Amino acid sequence: MAIIRKTKSVEALLTLFNKAENAMSVVELVKQLEKEMNKTTVYRILDRLEESGHLHSFIGKDGLTWYAKCKDCDEAHHHDAHPHFQCLNCGKVECLSVDVSIPKIPKREVVVSHVLIQGKCESCVK
Ligand SMILES: [Zn+2]
Ligand SMILES: [Zn+2]
Protein backbone atom coordinates (compact mmCIF):
# COMPACT_ATOMS: atom_id res chain seq x y z
CA MET A 1 0.00 0.00 0.00
CA ALA A 2 1.43 3.33 -1.04
CA ILE A 3 2.01 6.02 1.52
CA ILE A 4 -0.23 9.00 1.15
CA ARG A 5 -0.02 12.26 3.01
CA LYS A 6 -2.34 11.97 5.98
CA THR A 7 -4.06 15.30 6.15
CA LYS A 8 -6.93 15.78 8.56
CA SER A 9 -9.45 15.23 5.79
CA VAL A 10 -7.76 12.04 4.58
CA GLU A 11 -7.68 10.81 8.17
CA ALA A 12 -11.41 11.51 8.58
CA LEU A 13 -12.24 9.50 5.48
CA LEU A 14 -10.04 6.57 6.41
CA THR A 15 -11.59 6.49 9.89
CA LEU A 16 -15.04 6.16 8.34
CA PHE A 17 -13.89 3.24 6.24
CA ASN A 18 -12.18 1.55 9.13
CA LYS A 19 -15.38 1.71 11.14
CA ALA A 20 -17.65 0.61 8.31
CA GLU A 21 -18.18 -3.06 7.69
CA ASN A 22 -19.69 -2.53 4.29
CA ALA A 23 -19.17 -0.41 1.23
CA MET A 24 -20.28 3.23 1.32
CA SER A 25 -21.85 5.26 -1.45
CA VAL A 26 -20.54 8.65 -2.45
CA VAL A 27 -23.84 10.20 -1.33
CA GLU A 28 -23.47 8.67 2.13
CA LEU A 29 -19.84 9.75 2.42
CA VAL A 30 -20.57 13.34 1.46
CA LYS A 31 -23.42 13.41 3.98
CA GLN A 32 -21.35 11.97 6.82
CA LEU A 33 -18.50 14.37 6.19
CA GLU A 34 -20.47 17.51 5.41
CA LYS A 35 -19.44 19.23 8.64
CA GLU A 36 -15.76 18.57 8.04
CA MET A 37 -15.26 19.16 4.32
CA ASN A 38 -17.06 20.01 1.12
CA LYS A 39 -18.13 17.66 -1.62
CA THR A 40 -15.23 18.51 -3.92
CA THR A 41 -12.72 17.61 -1.21
CA VAL A 42 -14.47 14.28 -0.57
CA TYR A 43 -14.31 13.42 -4.29
CA ARG A 44 -10.67 14.45 -4.54
CA ILE A 45 -9.61 12.36 -1.56
CA LEU A 46 -11.59 9.35 -2.77
CA ASP A 47 -9.77 9.57 -6.10
CA ARG A 48 -6.44 9.75 -4.34
CA LEU A 49 -7.20 6.84 -1.99
CA GLU A 50 -8.27 4.76 -4.94
CA GLU A 51 -5.06 5.52 -6.82
CA SER A 52 -2.96 4.62 -3.80
CA GLY A 53 -4.69 1.25 -3.38
CA HIS A 54 -6.57 2.03 -0.16
CA LEU A 55 -10.04 1.93 -1.70
CA HIS A 56 -11.78 0.53 -4.73
CA SER A 57 -14.91 1.80 -6.36
CA PHE A 58 -17.73 0.25 -8.32
CA ILE A 59 -21.12 1.18 -9.64
CA GLY A 60 -24.18 0.02 -7.74
CA LYS A 61 -27.88 0.13 -8.43
CA ASP A 62 -29.12 3.40 -9.96
CA GLY A 63 -25.63 4.26 -11.19
CA LEU A 64 -24.38 5.35 -7.79
CA THR A 65 -20.65 5.03 -7.09
CA TRP A 66 -19.67 2.96 -4.07
CA TYR A 67 -16.34 2.72 -2.29
CA ALA A 68 -14.93 -0.08 -0.17
CA LYS A 69 -11.65 -0.85 1.53
CA CYS A 70 -9.05 -2.79 -0.43
CA LYS A 71 -7.34 -5.78 1.07
CA ASP A 72 -3.93 -6.14 -0.56
CA CYS A 73 -3.86 -3.58 -3.29
CA ASP A 74 -1.19 -1.05 -4.07
CA GLU A 75 -0.63 1.69 -6.57
CA ALA A 76 0.48 -0.62 -9.33
CA HIS A 77 -1.90 -3.49 -8.72
CA HIS A 78 -5.51 -3.30 -7.91
CA HIS A 79 -6.87 -6.78 -7.56
CA ASP A 80 -10.44 -6.26 -6.62
CA ALA A 81 -11.95 -8.68 -9.08
CA HIS A 82 -14.45 -9.85 -6.47
CA PRO A 83 -18.15 -9.34 -7.05
CA HIS A 84 -20.29 -7.00 -4.98
CA PHE A 85 -23.65 -7.72 -3.47
CA GLN A 86 -26.39 -5.15 -3.08
CA CYS A 87 -29.41 -5.90 -0.93
CA LEU A 88 -32.61 -4.79 -2.63
CA ASN A 89 -34.40 -4.73 0.69
CA CYS A 90 -32.15 -2.72 3.06
CA GLY A 91 -29.73 -1.27 0.51
CA LYS A 92 -26.58 -2.69 2.11
CA VAL A 93 -23.65 -3.23 -0.28
CA GLU A 94 -20.90 -5.72 0.50
CA CYS A 95 -17.71 -7.05 -1.04
CA LEU A 96 -18.01 -10.79 -1.62
CA SER A 97 -14.93 -12.86 -1.04
CA VAL A 98 -15.68 -15.29 -3.83
CA ASP A 99 -13.92 -15.55 -7.14
CA VAL A 100 -15.62 -14.89 -10.41
CA SER A 101 -14.00 -16.20 -13.50
CA ILE A 102 -13.63 -13.59 -16.15
CA PRO A 103 -13.77 -15.13 -19.61
CA LYS A 104 -10.83 -14.80 -21.95
CA ILE A 105 -12.00 -12.59 -24.75
CA PRO A 106 -10.17 -13.01 -28.03
CA LYS A 107 -8.03 -10.07 -29.11
CA ARG A 108 -8.94 -8.03 -26.06
CA GLU A 109 -7.25 -7.34 -22.78
CA VAL A 110 -9.48 -7.14 -19.71
CA VAL A 111 -8.44 -4.36 -17.33
CA VAL A 112 -11.52 -3.90 -15.16
CA SER A 113 -14.53 -6.10 -14.63
CA HIS A 114 -17.47 -5.33 -12.38
CA VAL A 115 -19.93 -7.89 -11.18
CA LEU A 116 -22.90 -6.67 -9.16
CA ILE A 117 -25.19 -9.27 -7.68
CA GLN A 118 -28.47 -8.06 -6.26
CA GLY A 119 -30.87 -9.78 -3.93
CA LYS A 120 -31.50 -10.15 -0.21
CA CYS A 121 -28.64 -9.93 2.29
CA GLU A 122 -28.06 -12.26 5.21
CA SER A 123 -30.24 -10.33 7.62
CA CYS A 124 -33.04 -9.71 5.13
CA VAL A 125 -33.31 -13.25 3.82
CA LYS A 126 -34.53 -14.60 7.19
ZN1 LIG B 1 -30.63 -6.42 3.61
ZN1 LIG C 1 -15.15 -4.76 -3.00
PDB file of C-alpha atoms in Angstrom, residues 2 5-6 14-16 23 26 29 44 49-50 70 79 90-93 96 100 103 107 109 114 116 118 121-122:
ATOM      1  CA  ALA A   2       1.428   3.332  -1.042  1.00  0.00           C
ATOM      2  CA  ARG A   5      -0.017  12.259   3.005  1.00  0.00           C
ATOM      3  CA  LYS A   6      -2.341  11.972   5.976  1.00  0.00           C
ATOM      4  CA  LEU A  14     -10.041   6.572   6.413  1.00  0.00           C
ATOM      5  CA  THR A  15     -11.590   6.493   9.891  1.00  0.00           C
ATOM      6  CA  LEU A  16     -15.038   6.158   8.341  1.00  0.00           C
ATOM      7  CA  ALA A  23     -19.174  -0.412   1.232  1.00  0.00           C
ATOM      8  CA  VAL A  26     -20.535   8.651  -2.448  1.00  0.00           C
ATOM      9  CA  LEU A  29     -19.840   9.751   2.425  1.00  0.00           C
ATOM     10  CA  ARG A  44     -10.665  14.451  -4.541  1.00  0.00           C
ATOM     11  CA  LEU A  49      -7.197   6.843  -1.995  1.00  0.00           C
ATOM     12  CA  GLU A  50      -8.272   4.759  -4.944  1.00  0.00           C
ATOM     13  CA  CYS A  70      -9.051  -2.794  -0.433  1.00  0.00           C
ATOM     14  CA  HIS A  79      -6.866  -6.782  -7.556  1.00  0.00           C
ATOM     15  CA  CYS A  90     -32.150  -2.718   3.059  1.00  0.00           C
ATOM     16  CA  GLY A  91     -29.727  -1.274   0.505  1.00  0.00           C
ATOM     17  CA  LYS A  92     -26.584  -2.693   2.109  1.00  0.00           C
ATOM     18  CA  VAL A  93     -23.654  -3.229  -0.275  1.00  0.00           C
ATOM     19  CA  LEU A  96     -18.014 -10.786  -1.623  1.00  0.00           C
ATOM     20  CA  VAL A 100     -15.618 -14.891 -10.407  1.00  0.00           C
ATOM     21  CA  PRO A 103     -13.768 -15.134 -19.611  1.00  0.00           C
ATOM     22  CA  LYS A 107      -8.025 -10.068 -29.114  1.00  0.00           C
ATOM     23  CA  GLU A 109      -7.253  -7.337 -22.784  1.00  0.00           C
ATOM     24  CA  HIS A 114     -17.470  -5.328 -12.377  1.00  0.00           C
ATOM     25  CA  LEU A 116     -22.897  -6.674  -9.162  1.00  0.00           C
ATOM     26  CA  GLN A 118     -28.474  -8.058  -6.260  1.00  0.00           C
ATOM     27  CA  CYS A 121     -28.642  -9.932   2.292  1.00  0.00           C
ATOM     28  CA  GLU A 122     -28.057 -12.263   5.206  1.00  0.00           C
TER      29      GLU A 122
END
